[in-house]
XYZ file of C-alpha atoms in Angstrom:
486
model
C 92.826 3.838 -39.279
C 94.827 1.100 -37.456
C 93.774 2.499 -34.081
C 90.025 2.257 -34.892
C 90.351 -1.315 -36.127
C 92.085 -2.269 -32.914
C 89.374 -0.749 -30.828
C 86.684 -2.332 -32.870
C 88.224 -5.795 -32.637
C 88.513 -5.400 -28.857
C 84.852 -4.336 -28.499
C 82.359 -6.948 -27.179
C 80.038 -8.573 -29.696
C 76.547 -7.034 -30.131
C 73.691 -8.647 -27.983
C 71.539 -11.330 -29.675
C 68.054 -10.108 -30.961
C 65.293 -10.516 -28.449
C 63.274 -13.765 -28.798
C 59.935 -13.486 -30.477
C 57.014 -12.691 -28.134
C 55.145 -15.670 -26.690
C 51.553 -15.957 -27.318
C 49.175 -15.918 -24.373
C 47.430 -19.381 -23.594
C 44.767 -20.280 -26.049
C 46.017 -17.829 -28.661
C 47.377 -18.758 -32.165
C 49.186 -16.441 -34.331
C 47.927 -16.199 -37.968
C 49.943 -18.189 -40.559
C 50.438 -15.817 -43.408
C 53.440 -15.296 -45.622
C 52.230 -11.972 -47.114
C 52.233 -8.844 -44.976
C 48.930 -7.865 -46.698
C 45.968 -10.002 -46.031
C 43.821 -11.157 -49.023
C 40.994 -8.912 -49.938
C 37.833 -9.567 -48.163
C 39.458 -11.704 -45.353
C 38.729 -10.352 -42.023
C 40.496 -13.170 -40.247
C 43.870 -12.508 -41.994
C 43.674 -8.786 -40.831
C 43.051 -9.919 -37.341
C 45.924 -12.565 -37.398
C 48.338 -9.737 -38.393
C 47.261 -7.304 -35.788
C 46.670 -9.652 -32.846
C 50.488 -10.535 -32.326
C 51.327 -6.741 -32.078
C 48.878 -6.228 -29.524
C 49.956 -9.269 -27.680
C 53.524 -8.214 -27.789
C 52.852 -4.799 -26.376
C 50.673 -6.420 -23.564
C 52.959 -9.128 -22.701
C 56.385 -7.342 -23.027
C 55.295 -4.466 -20.766
C 54.455 -5.302 -17.203
C 51.138 -3.896 -15.918
C 51.634 -1.545 -12.903
C 50.031 -2.514 -9.623
C 46.578 -1.208 -9.010
C 46.437 2.007 -7.142
C 44.518 2.481 -3.935
C 42.014 4.671 -5.701
C 41.311 2.132 -8.325
C 40.694 -0.506 -5.711
C 38.355 1.748 -3.759
C 36.526 2.497 -7.079
C 36.104 -1.074 -7.625
C 34.768 -1.933 -4.238
C 32.463 1.195 -4.421
C 31.022 -0.103 -7.766
C 30.465 -3.599 -6.334
C 28.914 -2.131 -3.203
C 26.345 -0.216 -5.198
C 25.460 -3.565 -7.094
C 25.046 -5.301 -3.793
C 22.882 -2.802 -2.243
C 20.674 -2.670 -5.401
C 20.184 -6.484 -5.149
C 19.501 -6.384 -1.490
C 16.808 -3.525 -2.036
C 15.249 -5.297 -4.969
C 11.855 -6.589 -4.109
C 11.903 -9.144 -6.894
C 15.557 -10.481 -6.213
C 15.820 -14.208 -5.825
C 16.898 -15.716 -2.555
C 20.252 -17.014 -4.090
C 20.979 -13.560 -5.356
C 20.413 -12.008 -1.975
C 22.652 -14.696 -0.356
C 25.480 -14.101 -2.867
C 25.279 -10.362 -2.234
C 25.458 -10.834 1.513
C 28.366 -13.227 1.059
C 30.299 -10.794 -1.010
C 29.562 -8.063 1.590
C 31.091 -10.162 4.359
C 34.339 -10.439 2.551
C 35.081 -6.795 3.060
C 35.814 -5.692 6.596
C 35.099 -1.997 5.948
C 31.719 -2.670 4.597
C 30.884 -4.805 7.540
C 31.564 -1.799 9.688
C 28.987 0.228 7.822
C 25.690 0.565 9.847
C 23.656 1.350 6.774
C 25.023 -1.410 4.680
C 24.320 -3.839 7.455
C 20.803 -2.645 7.897
C 20.069 -2.990 4.185
C 21.482 -6.454 4.218
C 19.399 -7.498 7.151
C 16.280 -5.999 5.486
C 17.068 -7.916 2.174
C 17.322 -11.145 4.095
C 14.146 -10.489 5.826
C 12.222 -9.939 2.663
C 13.368 -13.437 1.625
C 12.220 -14.944 5.012
C 15.916 -15.750 5.803
C 15.448 -14.791 9.328
C 18.408 -16.926 10.628
C 20.869 -15.256 8.335
C 19.477 -11.829 9.327
C 20.145 -12.695 13.045
C 23.689 -13.770 12.193
C 24.311 -10.237 10.771
C 22.697 -8.646 13.812
C 24.876 -10.723 16.076
C 27.974 -9.418 14.268
C 26.771 -5.850 14.567
C 26.149 -6.214 18.224
C 29.564 -7.716 18.896
C 31.044 -4.703 16.950
C 28.794 -2.212 18.850
C 26.979 -1.150 15.690
C 23.464 -2.311 16.365
C 20.957 0.486 16.732
C 17.262 0.718 16.971
C 16.642 0.734 13.198
C 18.924 -2.257 12.577
C 17.277 -4.288 15.344
C 13.822 -3.425 13.944
C 14.949 -4.706 10.547
C 15.949 -7.960 12.152
C 12.601 -7.881 14.056
C 10.797 -7.561 10.761
C 12.719 -10.538 9.397
C 11.496 -12.613 12.290
C 7.971 -11.330 11.609
C 8.107 -12.683 8.073
C 9.296 -15.884 9.432
C 6.616 -15.998 12.130
C 9.213 -16.227 14.878
C 7.078 -14.625 17.387
C 9.141 -15.535 20.520
C 12.425 -14.143 19.036
C 10.561 -11.036 17.829
C 9.316 -10.349 21.330
C 12.896 -10.780 22.718
C 14.142 -8.273 20.212
C 11.416 -5.755 21.030
C 12.446 -6.190 24.676
C 16.148 -5.433 23.742
C 14.982 -2.278 21.676
C 12.843 -0.971 24.552
C 15.625 -1.559 27.099
C 18.178 0.073 24.808
C 15.949 3.201 24.503
C 15.004 3.260 28.123
C 18.713 3.300 29.172
C 19.344 6.208 26.746
C 22.303 4.228 25.233
C 21.451 4.957 21.619
C 24.455 6.507 20.164
C 24.584 9.467 17.917
C 25.414 7.173 15.175
C 21.951 5.716 15.481
C 20.247 9.034 15.279
C 22.303 10.028 12.213
C 21.771 6.736 10.410
C 18.134 7.016 11.198
C 17.802 10.412 9.522
C 20.137 9.312 6.708
C 17.865 6.195 6.016
C 14.542 7.971 6.348
C 13.803 6.162 9.554
C 12.575 9.150 11.440
C 12.991 9.421 15.262
C 13.663 6.545 17.654
C 10.107 6.785 18.833
C 8.890 6.092 15.396
C 11.362 3.146 15.235
C 9.944 1.783 18.527
C 6.341 1.848 17.295
C 7.454 0.105 14.092
C 9.103 -2.520 16.238
C 5.811 -3.031 18.172
C 3.934 -3.447 14.864
C 6.395 -5.955 13.599
C 6.398 -7.928 16.812
C 2.609 -8.050 16.774
C 2.654 -9.177 13.138
C 4.984 -11.980 14.071
C 2.501 -13.121 16.781
C -0.382 -13.013 14.297
C 1.536 -15.007 11.693
C 2.129 -17.634 14.269
C -1.443 -17.651 15.315
C -0.743 -15.961 18.719
C -3.311 -13.112 18.171
C -4.020 -12.782 21.818
C -0.324 -12.163 22.383
C -0.432 -9.454 19.661
C -3.283 -7.659 21.463
C -1.408 -7.898 24.609
C 1.496 -6.110 23.083
C -0.818 -3.480 21.704
C -2.277 -2.870 25.153
C 1.198 -2.301 26.502
C 2.529 0.085 23.902
C 1.617 3.108 26.120
C 3.806 1.771 28.999
C 7.024 3.096 27.631
C 5.369 6.477 26.743
C 4.664 5.696 23.069
C 1.649 6.789 21.150
C 0.256 4.290 18.552
C -0.206 5.429 15.117
C -2.644 4.345 12.325
C -0.244 1.624 11.142
C -0.247 -0.183 14.548
C -3.873 0.190 14.808
C -4.210 -1.552 11.404
C -2.082 -4.449 12.885
C -4.324 -4.596 15.983
C -7.450 -4.783 14.043
C -5.915 -7.549 11.920
C -5.357 -9.350 15.123
C -8.983 -9.041 16.125
C -9.961 -10.408 12.605
C -7.826 -13.508 13.342
C -9.481 -13.973 16.712
C -13.051 -13.136 15.504
C -13.224 -10.173 17.896
C -15.383 -8.044 15.544
C -16.574 -5.881 18.425
C -13.053 -5.002 19.653
C -12.079 -4.318 16.010
C -15.003 -1.776 15.747
C -13.855 -0.127 18.980
C -10.230 0.108 17.648
C -11.511 1.561 14.396
C -13.482 4.266 16.484
C -10.363 4.880 18.639
C -8.019 5.298 15.676
C -9.967 8.320 14.480
C -7.923 10.217 17.079
C -4.699 9.518 15.286
C -3.054 12.381 13.422
C -3.612 10.201 10.333
C -7.249 9.450 9.864
C -8.287 5.751 9.302
C -7.278 4.477 5.839
C -8.832 1.950 3.420
C -6.646 -0.620 5.239
C -8.262 0.264 8.551
C -11.778 -0.103 7.392
C -11.005 -3.131 5.264
C -9.506 -4.860 8.450
C -12.602 -4.009 10.363
C -14.840 -5.414 7.562
C -12.845 -8.627 7.511
C -13.322 -8.884 11.211
C -17.060 -8.648 10.793
C -16.981 -11.229 8.088
C -14.992 -13.768 10.207
C -17.686 -13.261 12.828
C -20.554 -13.590 10.357
C -21.602 -9.902 11.071
C -22.559 -9.170 7.448
C -24.826 -6.268 8.641
C -21.906 -4.373 10.070
C -19.732 -5.093 7.212
C -22.275 -3.416 4.808
C -22.528 -0.455 7.331
C -18.788 0.001 7.299
C -18.760 -0.099 3.585
C -21.388 2.792 3.497
C -19.392 4.774 5.974
C -16.329 4.401 3.678
C -18.319 5.860 0.807
C -19.603 8.651 2.917
C -16.236 9.694 4.202
C -14.636 9.130 0.702
C -12.299 6.567 1.932
C -12.273 4.279 -0.979
C -13.700 1.654 -0.775
C -11.226 -0.521 -2.793
C -12.001 -3.854 -4.372
C -10.553 -5.762 -1.327
C -13.017 -4.197 1.090
C -15.984 -4.659 -1.257
C -14.999 -8.331 -1.867
C -14.720 -8.873 1.851
C -18.211 -7.470 2.394
C -19.551 -9.708 -0.393
C -17.824 -12.684 1.381
C -19.400 -11.699 4.637
C -22.873 -11.908 2.978
C -21.783 -15.332 1.442
C -20.876 -16.802 4.834
C -24.099 -15.536 6.396
C -26.240 -17.105 3.545
C -27.334 -13.653 2.322
C -27.206 -14.111 -1.402
C -29.326 -11.067 -2.247
C -27.180 -8.733 -0.321
C -24.057 -10.168 -1.875
C -25.591 -9.430 -5.309
C -26.400 -5.865 -4.292
C -22.765 -5.131 -3.268
C -21.646 -6.590 -6.706
C -24.176 -4.456 -8.580
C -23.032 -1.396 -6.593
C -19.387 -2.056 -7.542
C -20.388 -2.256 -11.204
C -22.322 0.986 -10.994
C -20.161 3.038 -8.571
C -16.862 1.326 -8.465
C -14.471 -0.183 -7.814
C -14.399 -2.594 -10.687
C -15.103 -5.990 -9.323
C -12.431 -8.692 -9.839
C -12.665 -12.468 -10.087
C -12.760 -12.713 -6.288
C -15.762 -10.489 -6.046
C -17.623 -12.698 -8.710
C -16.541 -16.004 -6.957
C -17.865 -14.641 -3.586
C -21.222 -13.679 -5.163
C -21.409 -16.965 -6.857
C -20.664 -18.844 -3.740
C -23.508 -16.826 -2.017
C -25.855 -17.797 -4.834
C -24.792 -21.510 -4.542
C -25.604 -21.460 -0.777
C -28.956 -20.008 -1.602
C -29.663 -22.614 -4.194
C -29.735 -19.985 -6.858
C -28.014 -21.945 -9.533
C -29.318 -20.042 -12.376
C -27.753 -16.704 -11.053
C -24.572 -18.477 -10.316
C -24.413 -19.630 -13.996
C -25.290 -16.204 -15.222
C -22.278 -14.743 -13.305
C -20.027 -17.358 -14.742
C -21.243 -16.486 -18.295
C -20.565 -12.788 -17.449
C -17.143 -13.625 -16.455
C -16.507 -15.566 -19.723
C -17.965 -12.806 -21.990
C -16.833 -9.584 -20.255
C -13.980 -10.658 -17.912
C -12.058 -11.034 -15.703
C -11.342 -14.497 -16.839
C -12.853 -17.054 -14.611
C -10.737 -19.364 -12.488
C -10.963 -22.974 -11.574
C -12.748 -21.844 -8.343
C -15.369 -20.181 -10.411
C -16.171 -23.382 -12.223
C -16.115 -25.396 -9.069
C -18.683 -23.097 -7.444
C -20.869 -23.298 -10.588
C -20.695 -27.178 -10.365
C -21.635 -27.136 -6.757
C -24.597 -24.684 -7.461
C -25.847 -27.264 -10.045
C -25.798 -29.810 -7.196
C -27.918 -27.585 -4.974
C -30.467 -27.375 -7.745
C -30.468 -31.067 -8.402
C -29.058 -30.561 -11.930
C -26.412 -33.302 -11.777
C -26.403 -33.695 -15.583
C -25.250 -29.978 -15.899
C -22.729 -30.493 -13.128
C -21.269 -33.496 -14.924
C -21.264 -31.621 -18.241
C -19.319 -28.717 -16.843
C -16.846 -31.059 -15.182
C -16.246 -32.852 -18.464
C -15.787 -29.414 -20.148
C -13.080 -28.246 -17.929
C -10.282 -29.534 -20.093
C -11.382 -27.679 -23.039
C -11.497 -24.432 -20.904
C -7.835 -25.212 -20.033
C -8.527 -26.270 -16.482
C -7.473 -29.396 -14.919
C -10.191 -30.835 -12.538
C -9.080 -30.635 -8.868
C -10.233 -32.615 -5.949
C -12.700 -29.828 -5.238
C -14.158 -30.222 -8.768
C -14.675 -33.845 -8.363
C -16.069 -33.259 -4.869
C -18.588 -30.804 -6.133
C -19.695 -33.207 -8.859
C -20.063 -36.107 -6.395
C -22.233 -34.021 -4.207
C -24.323 -33.060 -7.094
C -25.026 -36.595 -8.079
C -25.650 -37.504 -4.439
C -28.080 -34.632 -3.805
C -30.012 -36.024 -6.814
C -30.051 -39.468 -5.561
C -27.784 -40.688 -8.510
C -25.263 -42.632 -6.377
C -24.320 -44.817 -9.192
C -22.912 -41.716 -11.077
C -21.330 -40.587 -7.850
C -19.326 -43.787 -7.803
C -18.375 -43.194 -11.527
C -17.100 -39.759 -10.787
C -15.210 -41.058 -7.752
C -13.511 -43.695 -9.847
C -12.288 -41.065 -12.267
C -11.076 -38.835 -9.433
C -9.390 -41.914 -8.000
C -7.558 -42.595 -11.397
C -6.240 -39.003 -11.192
C -4.947 -39.336 -7.606
C -7.686 -37.429 -6.020
C -9.444 -40.431 -4.540
C -8.153 -39.977 -0.957
C -9.352 -36.361 -0.893
C -12.810 -37.168 -2.376
C -13.505 -40.189 -0.219
C -14.823 -38.022 2.624
C -17.400 -36.576 0.253
C -18.566 -40.076 -0.605
C -18.823 -40.919 2.995
C -20.634 -37.679 3.823
C -23.297 -38.543 1.199
C -23.593 -42.075 2.402
C -24.435 -40.979 5.875
C -27.089 -38.575 4.479
C -29.108 -41.260 2.966
C -31.412 -43.182 5.239
C -30.492 -46.814 5.736
C -33.775 -48.090 4.260
C -33.208 -46.056 1.222
C -29.654 -47.167 0.489
C -29.392 -49.637 -2.364
C -27.656 -52.834 -1.404
C -24.771 -52.385 -3.674
C -24.019 -48.717 -2.552
C -22.626 -49.274 0.906
C -20.675 -52.453 -0.316
C -18.872 -50.505 -3.083
C -18.256 -47.494 -0.781
C -16.696 -49.700 1.816
C -14.660 -51.539 -0.865
C -13.225 -48.320 -2.085
C -12.416 -47.348 1.656
C -10.615 -50.558 2.188
C -8.696 -49.990 -1.033
C -7.470 -46.581 0.175
C -6.713 -47.685 3.569
C -4.357 -50.377 2.011
C -2.651 -47.383 0.096
C -2.441 -45.387 3.250
C -5.247 -43.046 2.337
C -7.780 -41.588 4.778
C -11.450 -40.974 4.193
C -11.030 -37.442 5.519
């Protein structure tokens, strides 16, 4: 009708069609003229479907993330961080990255448990400075409790920072004496398996003593052990083990035996570690007899012994030049257990070397090669040295030359043992040949002392005229390169 035509003419024109969707950066739409891709062409199908997905994604604006999704994301990342910090095999850079991500979230930095785990993870990597930085943050925020400070103290123990460890121990004792441990500390202790504060204080004492031992301050460690009862604490078997280890470091074998006897009054009886520490203390003091007595006590009480304690007893016999006793312990291990390892064999071989029993040392080396465990370079060095004690310098040089075929690179100890073997047999010309080879392999500075040692052992009237001149020429050569005769 005329009215409808008038209304249609007065209406505004229709809006233009929307522009085609813009492709995301790095995306290229498929160039196909046919709506159906060619048969067998996967790329054509993708080219047709990708623009539609892109159009839907780019035309519709994504809604802002909700608080629940943000919290879920942080919770997931927190679990990953804590898993890294608790991982014993994590790399230092991985731990540092996890701690750095943790610091970016203020809520997590207010969590006592997370901070304690982070300090513990840094401590395992010997990053004691970073651990103390986190502890300082926790102290300023009023979050530091006994367990957290003990974790920082353990980090100082791994770093041998004994003075800082003792200062932290004093802070922990002062905190507990003042009764200022909050209920948060007690709740977090039970939540983390930390036990009571008293147990935490004993752990702190043990960690501080370990830091002193690591810094060669074993007397300070024993002083701490003597004062553990002052705040009303009762030492347990763990702290007795640390105290016995301090006696081993200081060659206090009698005190170690007294502590072993005293530890029998603990609720937990002495363990393999306790007896093993006492045996090591006897070894360091050359008391092989007591080492063997303790080994028999362990068997009688069914406390092991383990391979570490047995190897330590063999080493005690080795240091005391008791090769027959060392072989007895090794035979007992083969018959009654535990199975000897390469350290056990090396200690027994060293005892035979000191006793000039080169044939037995060679027999043990062959047993390692035939039955296992696989011998090490130390095993071969001991065998070379044992040949020297038996004046079998040809066998020593043959074994030295055979090391590369056994997949070992001769070390300074290998060359030194061969030089001694030649020197003991009076073959100083061969000693200089071996030294020249060691010098060519950058071991000359370390073997020069062996050459000098042998030179002093030869009476002046028995020295060939050329020998001292050549040795001194080698010495001047190494002095010019900054080397020392040792």
